[in-house]
Short mmCIF file of C-alpha atoms in Angstrom, two decimals:
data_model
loop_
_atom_site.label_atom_id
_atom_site.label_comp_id
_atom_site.label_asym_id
_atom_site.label_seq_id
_atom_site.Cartn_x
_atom_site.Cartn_y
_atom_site.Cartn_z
CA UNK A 1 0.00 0.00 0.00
CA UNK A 2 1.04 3.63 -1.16
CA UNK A 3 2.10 6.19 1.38
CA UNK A 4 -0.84 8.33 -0.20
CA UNK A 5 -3.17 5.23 -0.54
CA UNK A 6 -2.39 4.57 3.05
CA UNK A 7 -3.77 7.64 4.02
CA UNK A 8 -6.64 7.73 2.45
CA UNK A 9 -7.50 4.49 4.05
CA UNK A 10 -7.31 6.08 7.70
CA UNK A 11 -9.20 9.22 6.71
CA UNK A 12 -12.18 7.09 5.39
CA UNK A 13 -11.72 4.35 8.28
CA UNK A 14 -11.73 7.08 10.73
CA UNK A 15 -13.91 9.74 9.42
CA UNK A 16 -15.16 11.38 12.42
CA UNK A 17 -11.63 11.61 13.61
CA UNK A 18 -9.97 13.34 10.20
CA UNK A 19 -13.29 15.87 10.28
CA UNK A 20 -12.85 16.86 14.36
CA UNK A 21 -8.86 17.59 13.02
CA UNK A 22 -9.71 19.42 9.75
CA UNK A 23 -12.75 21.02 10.58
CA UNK A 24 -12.73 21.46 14.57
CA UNK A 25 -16.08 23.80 14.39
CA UNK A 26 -18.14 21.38 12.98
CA UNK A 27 -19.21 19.18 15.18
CA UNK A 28 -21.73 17.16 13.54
CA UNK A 29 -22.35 13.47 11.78
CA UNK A 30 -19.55 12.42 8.76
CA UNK A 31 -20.06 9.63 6.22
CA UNK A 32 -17.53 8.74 3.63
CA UNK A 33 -18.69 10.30 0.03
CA UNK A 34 -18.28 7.15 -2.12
CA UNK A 35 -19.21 8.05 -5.85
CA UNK A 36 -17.92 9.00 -8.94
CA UNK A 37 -17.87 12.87 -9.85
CA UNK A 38 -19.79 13.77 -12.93
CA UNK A 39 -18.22 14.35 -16.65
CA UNK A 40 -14.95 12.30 -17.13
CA UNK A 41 -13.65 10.21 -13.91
CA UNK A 42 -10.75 11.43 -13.03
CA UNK A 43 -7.72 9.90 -10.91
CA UNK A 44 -8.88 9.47 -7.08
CA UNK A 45 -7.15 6.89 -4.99
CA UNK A 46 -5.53 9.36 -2.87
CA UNK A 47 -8.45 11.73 -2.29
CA UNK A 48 -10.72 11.39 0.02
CA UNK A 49 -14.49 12.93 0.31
CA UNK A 50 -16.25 13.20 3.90
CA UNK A 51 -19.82 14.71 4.03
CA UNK A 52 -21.13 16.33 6.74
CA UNK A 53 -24.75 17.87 6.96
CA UNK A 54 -23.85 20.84 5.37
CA UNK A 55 -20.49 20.47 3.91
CA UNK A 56 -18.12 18.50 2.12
CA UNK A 57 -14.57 17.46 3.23
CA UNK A 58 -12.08 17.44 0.41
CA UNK A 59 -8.97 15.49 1.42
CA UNK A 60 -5.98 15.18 -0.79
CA UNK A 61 -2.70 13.59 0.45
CA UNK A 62 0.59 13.97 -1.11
CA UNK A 63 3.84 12.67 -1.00
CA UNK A 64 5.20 14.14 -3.62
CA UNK A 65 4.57 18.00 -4.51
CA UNK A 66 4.81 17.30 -8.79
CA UNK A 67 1.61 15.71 -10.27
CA UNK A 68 0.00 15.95 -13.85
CA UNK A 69 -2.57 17.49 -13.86
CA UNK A 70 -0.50 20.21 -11.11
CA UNK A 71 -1.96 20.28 -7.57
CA UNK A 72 -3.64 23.50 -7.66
CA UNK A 73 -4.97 22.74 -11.43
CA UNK A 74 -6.74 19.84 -9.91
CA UNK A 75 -8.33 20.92 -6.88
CA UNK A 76 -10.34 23.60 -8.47
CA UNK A 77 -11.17 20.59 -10.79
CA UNK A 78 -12.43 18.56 -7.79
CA UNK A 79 -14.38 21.85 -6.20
CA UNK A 80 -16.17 22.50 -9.42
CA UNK A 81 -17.37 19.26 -10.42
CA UNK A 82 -18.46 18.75 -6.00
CA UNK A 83 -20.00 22.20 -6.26
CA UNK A 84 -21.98 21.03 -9.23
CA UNK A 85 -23.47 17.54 -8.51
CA UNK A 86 -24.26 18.61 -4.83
CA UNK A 87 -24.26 22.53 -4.26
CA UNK A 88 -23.38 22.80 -0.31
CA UNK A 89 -20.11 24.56 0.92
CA UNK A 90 -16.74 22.55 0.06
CA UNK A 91 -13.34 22.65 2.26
CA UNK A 92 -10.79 21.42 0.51
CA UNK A 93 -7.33 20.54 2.14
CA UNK A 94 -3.96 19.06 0.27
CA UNK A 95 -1.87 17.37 3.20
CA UNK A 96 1.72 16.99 2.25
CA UNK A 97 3.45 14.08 4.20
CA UNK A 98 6.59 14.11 3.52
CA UNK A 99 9.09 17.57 4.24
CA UNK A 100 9.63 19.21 0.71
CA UNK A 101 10.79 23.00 -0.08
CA UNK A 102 8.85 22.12 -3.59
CA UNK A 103 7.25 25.87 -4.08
CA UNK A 104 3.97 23.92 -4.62
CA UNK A 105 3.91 22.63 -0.93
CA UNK A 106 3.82 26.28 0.14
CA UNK A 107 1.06 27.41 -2.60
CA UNK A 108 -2.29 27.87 -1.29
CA UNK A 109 -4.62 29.21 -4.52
CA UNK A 110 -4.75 28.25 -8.39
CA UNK A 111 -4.39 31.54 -10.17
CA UNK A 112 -4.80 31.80 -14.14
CA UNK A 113 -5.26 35.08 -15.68
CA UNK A 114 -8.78 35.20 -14.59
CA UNK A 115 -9.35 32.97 -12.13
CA UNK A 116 -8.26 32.66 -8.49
CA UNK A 117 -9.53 29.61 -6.22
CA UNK A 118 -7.86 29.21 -2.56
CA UNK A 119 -7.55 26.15 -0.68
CA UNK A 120 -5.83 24.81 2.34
CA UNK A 121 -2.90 23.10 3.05
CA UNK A 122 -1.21 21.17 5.85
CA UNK A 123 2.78 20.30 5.75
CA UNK A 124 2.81 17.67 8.72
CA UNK A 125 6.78 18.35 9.21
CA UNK A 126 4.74 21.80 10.49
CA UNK A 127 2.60 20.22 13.14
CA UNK A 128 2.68 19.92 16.66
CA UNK A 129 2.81 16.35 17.26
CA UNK A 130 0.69 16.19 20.77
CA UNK A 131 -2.11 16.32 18.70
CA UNK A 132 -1.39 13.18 16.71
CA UNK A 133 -0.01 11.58 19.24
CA UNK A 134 -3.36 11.81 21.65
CA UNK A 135 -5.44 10.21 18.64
CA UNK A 136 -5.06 6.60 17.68
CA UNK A 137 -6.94 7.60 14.03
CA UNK A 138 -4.15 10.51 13.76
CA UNK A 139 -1.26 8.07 15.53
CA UNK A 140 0.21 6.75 12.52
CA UNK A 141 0.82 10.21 10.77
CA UNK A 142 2.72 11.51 14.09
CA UNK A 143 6.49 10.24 12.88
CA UNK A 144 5.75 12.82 10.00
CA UNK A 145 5.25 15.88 12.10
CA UNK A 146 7.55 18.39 14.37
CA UNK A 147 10.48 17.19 16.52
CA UNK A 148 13.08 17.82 18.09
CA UNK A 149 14.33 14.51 18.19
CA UNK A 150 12.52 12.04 15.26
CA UNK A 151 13.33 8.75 17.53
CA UNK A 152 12.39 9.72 20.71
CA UNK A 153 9.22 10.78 18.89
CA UNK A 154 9.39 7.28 17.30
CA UNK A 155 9.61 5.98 20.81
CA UNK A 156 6.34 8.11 22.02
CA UNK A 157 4.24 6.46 18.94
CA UNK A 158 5.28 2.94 19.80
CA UNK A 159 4.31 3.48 23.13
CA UNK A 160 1.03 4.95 22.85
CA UNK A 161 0.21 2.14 20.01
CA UNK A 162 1.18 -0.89 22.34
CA UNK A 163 -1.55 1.01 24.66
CA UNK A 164 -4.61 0.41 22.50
CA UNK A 165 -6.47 -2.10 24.02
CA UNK A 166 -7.71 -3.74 21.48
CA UNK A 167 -5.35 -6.19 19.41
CA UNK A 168 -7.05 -5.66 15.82
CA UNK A 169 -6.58 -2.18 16.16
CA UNK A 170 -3.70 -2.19 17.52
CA UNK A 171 -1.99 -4.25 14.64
CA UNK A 172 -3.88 -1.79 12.00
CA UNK A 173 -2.28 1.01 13.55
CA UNK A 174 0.86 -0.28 14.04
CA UNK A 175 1.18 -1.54 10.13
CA UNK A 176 -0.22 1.60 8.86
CA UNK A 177 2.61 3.85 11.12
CA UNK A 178 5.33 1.57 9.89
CA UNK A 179 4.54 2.99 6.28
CA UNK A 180 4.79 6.46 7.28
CA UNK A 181 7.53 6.12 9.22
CA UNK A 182 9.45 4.79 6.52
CA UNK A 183 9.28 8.46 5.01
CA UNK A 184 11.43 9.39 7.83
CA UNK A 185 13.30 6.13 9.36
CA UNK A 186 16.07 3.73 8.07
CA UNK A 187 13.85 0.31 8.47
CA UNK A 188 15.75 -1.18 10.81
CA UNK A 189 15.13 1.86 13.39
CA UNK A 190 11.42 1.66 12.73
CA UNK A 191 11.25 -2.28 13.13
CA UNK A 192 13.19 -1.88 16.61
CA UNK A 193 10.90 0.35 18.07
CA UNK A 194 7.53 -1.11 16.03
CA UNK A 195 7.95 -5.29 17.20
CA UNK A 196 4.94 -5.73 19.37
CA UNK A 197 7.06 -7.07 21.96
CA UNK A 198 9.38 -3.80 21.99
CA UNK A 199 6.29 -1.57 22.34
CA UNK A 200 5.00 -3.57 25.21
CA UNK A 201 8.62 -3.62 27.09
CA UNK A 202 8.56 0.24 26.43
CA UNK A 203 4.96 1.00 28.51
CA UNK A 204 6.25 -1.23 31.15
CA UNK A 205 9.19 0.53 31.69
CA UNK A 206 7.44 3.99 31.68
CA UNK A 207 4.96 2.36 34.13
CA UNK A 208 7.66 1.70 36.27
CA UNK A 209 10.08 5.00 36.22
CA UNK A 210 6.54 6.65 36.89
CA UNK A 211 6.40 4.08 40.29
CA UNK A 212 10.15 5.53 41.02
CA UNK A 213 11.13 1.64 41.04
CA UNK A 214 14.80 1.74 40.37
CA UNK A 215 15.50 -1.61 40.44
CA UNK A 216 13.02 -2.41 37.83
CA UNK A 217 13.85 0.53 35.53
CA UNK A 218 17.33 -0.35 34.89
CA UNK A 219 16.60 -4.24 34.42
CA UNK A 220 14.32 -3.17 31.49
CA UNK A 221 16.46 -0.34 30.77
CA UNK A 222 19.33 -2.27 30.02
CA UNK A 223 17.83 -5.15 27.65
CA UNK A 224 16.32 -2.06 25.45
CA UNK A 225 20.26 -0.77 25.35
CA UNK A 226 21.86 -4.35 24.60
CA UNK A 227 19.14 -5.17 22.08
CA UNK A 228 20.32 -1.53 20.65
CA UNK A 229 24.37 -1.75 21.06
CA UNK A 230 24.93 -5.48 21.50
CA UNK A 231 26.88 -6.36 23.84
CA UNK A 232 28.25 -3.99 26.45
CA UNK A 233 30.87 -3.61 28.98
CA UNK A 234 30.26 -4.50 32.45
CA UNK A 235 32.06 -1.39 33.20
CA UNK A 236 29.47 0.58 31.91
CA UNK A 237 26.80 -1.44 32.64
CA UNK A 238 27.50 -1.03 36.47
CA UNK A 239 27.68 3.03 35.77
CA UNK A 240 23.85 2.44 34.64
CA UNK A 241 23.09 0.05 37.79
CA UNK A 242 23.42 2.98 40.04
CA UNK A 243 21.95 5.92 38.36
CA UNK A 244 18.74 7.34 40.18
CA UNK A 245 15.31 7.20 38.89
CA UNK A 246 15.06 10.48 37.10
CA UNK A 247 18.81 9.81 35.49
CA UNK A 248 17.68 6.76 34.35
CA UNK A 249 14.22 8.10 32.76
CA UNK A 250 16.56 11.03 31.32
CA UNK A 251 18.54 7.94 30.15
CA UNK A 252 15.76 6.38 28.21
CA UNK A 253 14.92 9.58 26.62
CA UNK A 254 18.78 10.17 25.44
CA UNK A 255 19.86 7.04 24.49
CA UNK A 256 17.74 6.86 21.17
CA UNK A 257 19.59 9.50 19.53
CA UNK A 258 22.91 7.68 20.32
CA UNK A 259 24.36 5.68 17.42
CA UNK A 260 27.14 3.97 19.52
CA UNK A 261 27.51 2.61 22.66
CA UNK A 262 30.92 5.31 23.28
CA UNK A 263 27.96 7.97 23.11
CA UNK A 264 26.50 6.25 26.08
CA UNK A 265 29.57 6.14 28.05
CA UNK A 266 29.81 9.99 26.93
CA UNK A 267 26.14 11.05 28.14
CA UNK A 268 27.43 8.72 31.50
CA UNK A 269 30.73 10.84 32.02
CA UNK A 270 28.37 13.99 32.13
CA UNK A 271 26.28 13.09 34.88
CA UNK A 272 27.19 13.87 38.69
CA UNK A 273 28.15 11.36 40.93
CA UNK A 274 28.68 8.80 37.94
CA UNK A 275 32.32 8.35 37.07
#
């Protein structure tokens, strides 16, 4: 499944969810608008159409910013031919997924020499991520949006997926965020953190910092750094033994940015009372 294809698929399996996001004033009842548009069909397995009681939803995700017909060319094709066959109010938004500095990810109208039509768009690089990351529908698009550090926010998503109760949903979502994140991740980075068994180690071991059990921390702590760095020296090893609750929590945080296990022993040589 296409990254674009794959995002169509949430929007219409969670319609209620993409409308709340898109259009956060209108509160009201959303079905999926499954027909063909008058005059010639034209290409539409990335677009999706919600319909609310008074308005459509337009959705177009993109991956890549060049298309034939050009982006803006064909959403004023889509709003005319809407407009036409069912003449209520239409909100039309292109959602970019992966970071571009394409001059078309930043345009918001068509303009031809006498015609002008706006519409909106969304660059997830752009967005705050809390907002995905508090919505299982919106979960899987969360490695695409703004951070500081793209594998602790890797981390975050595989935690908060291994915390869906239910195991159906929680395999859907976790299949559909491995395709996104592979806009963003090396595959082996995004299968480390993505293995169901991973994801449930990680809530456990937030459970536990959160209980201040020390103990239990670094026992989980350490299998999530040997399963990262291979073996390690018992040297170092002992440094992470005895490192307090809130070092070792600041531990978990740091370590997914390290790419070695020297920049573990560096982060260690930094703390107080650990040399």
């Amino acid at each position: 499944m296409s990254y674009d294809n794959t995002a169509k698929y949430l929007a219409e399996l969670y319609p209620a969810e993409f409308a709340k996001w898109l259009l956060p004033d209108k509160n009201t009842e959303v079905t999926v608008l499954k027909t063909e548009l008058s005059i010639e069909p034209i290409r539409a397995d990335y677009v999706t159409f919600l319909q609310t009681s008074s308005r459509i939803l337009h959705i177009e995700f993109q991956t890549l910013p060049k298309s034939n017909p050009p982006i803006p060319l064909r959403v004023l094709d889509y709003y005319v031919r809407l407009k036409r066959q069912y003449n209520i109010p239409v909100t039309q938004v292109v959602i970019f997924l992966q970071q571009s500095s394409d001059p078309i990810a930043f345009t918001e109208e068509y303009t031809d020499e006498f015609t002008s039509h706006r519409y909106q768009v969304i660059r997830l690089w752009e967005q705050d991520s809390a907002l995905f990351l508090d919505n299982p529908a919106l979960l899987p698009l969360a490695p695409l949006t703004r951070t500081d550090s793209p594998a602790a926010l890797l981390s975050q998503v595989a935690q908060n997926i291994a915390r869906i109760p239910d195991k159906d949903e929680r395999q859907n979502i976790a299949g559909c965020t491995e395709i996104f994140a592979g806009l963003r991740f090396e595959k082996d980075l995004i299968r480390q953190f993505l293995r169901e068994d991973i994801m449930q180690e990680s809530v456990i071991y937030q459970d536990i910092l959160q209980k201040g059990e020390q103990r239990e921390a670094f026992r989980f702590l350490n299998r999530l750094l040997s399963r990262r760095f291979g073996e390690i020296e018992p040297s170092i090893i002992e440094r992470v033994r005895v490192l307090p609750v809130d070092q070792l929590e600041a531990l978990g945080e740091a370590f997914l940015d390290f790419v070695s296990a020297d920049e573990l022993l560096n982060w260690l040589d930094q703390q107080p009372n650990n040399h």
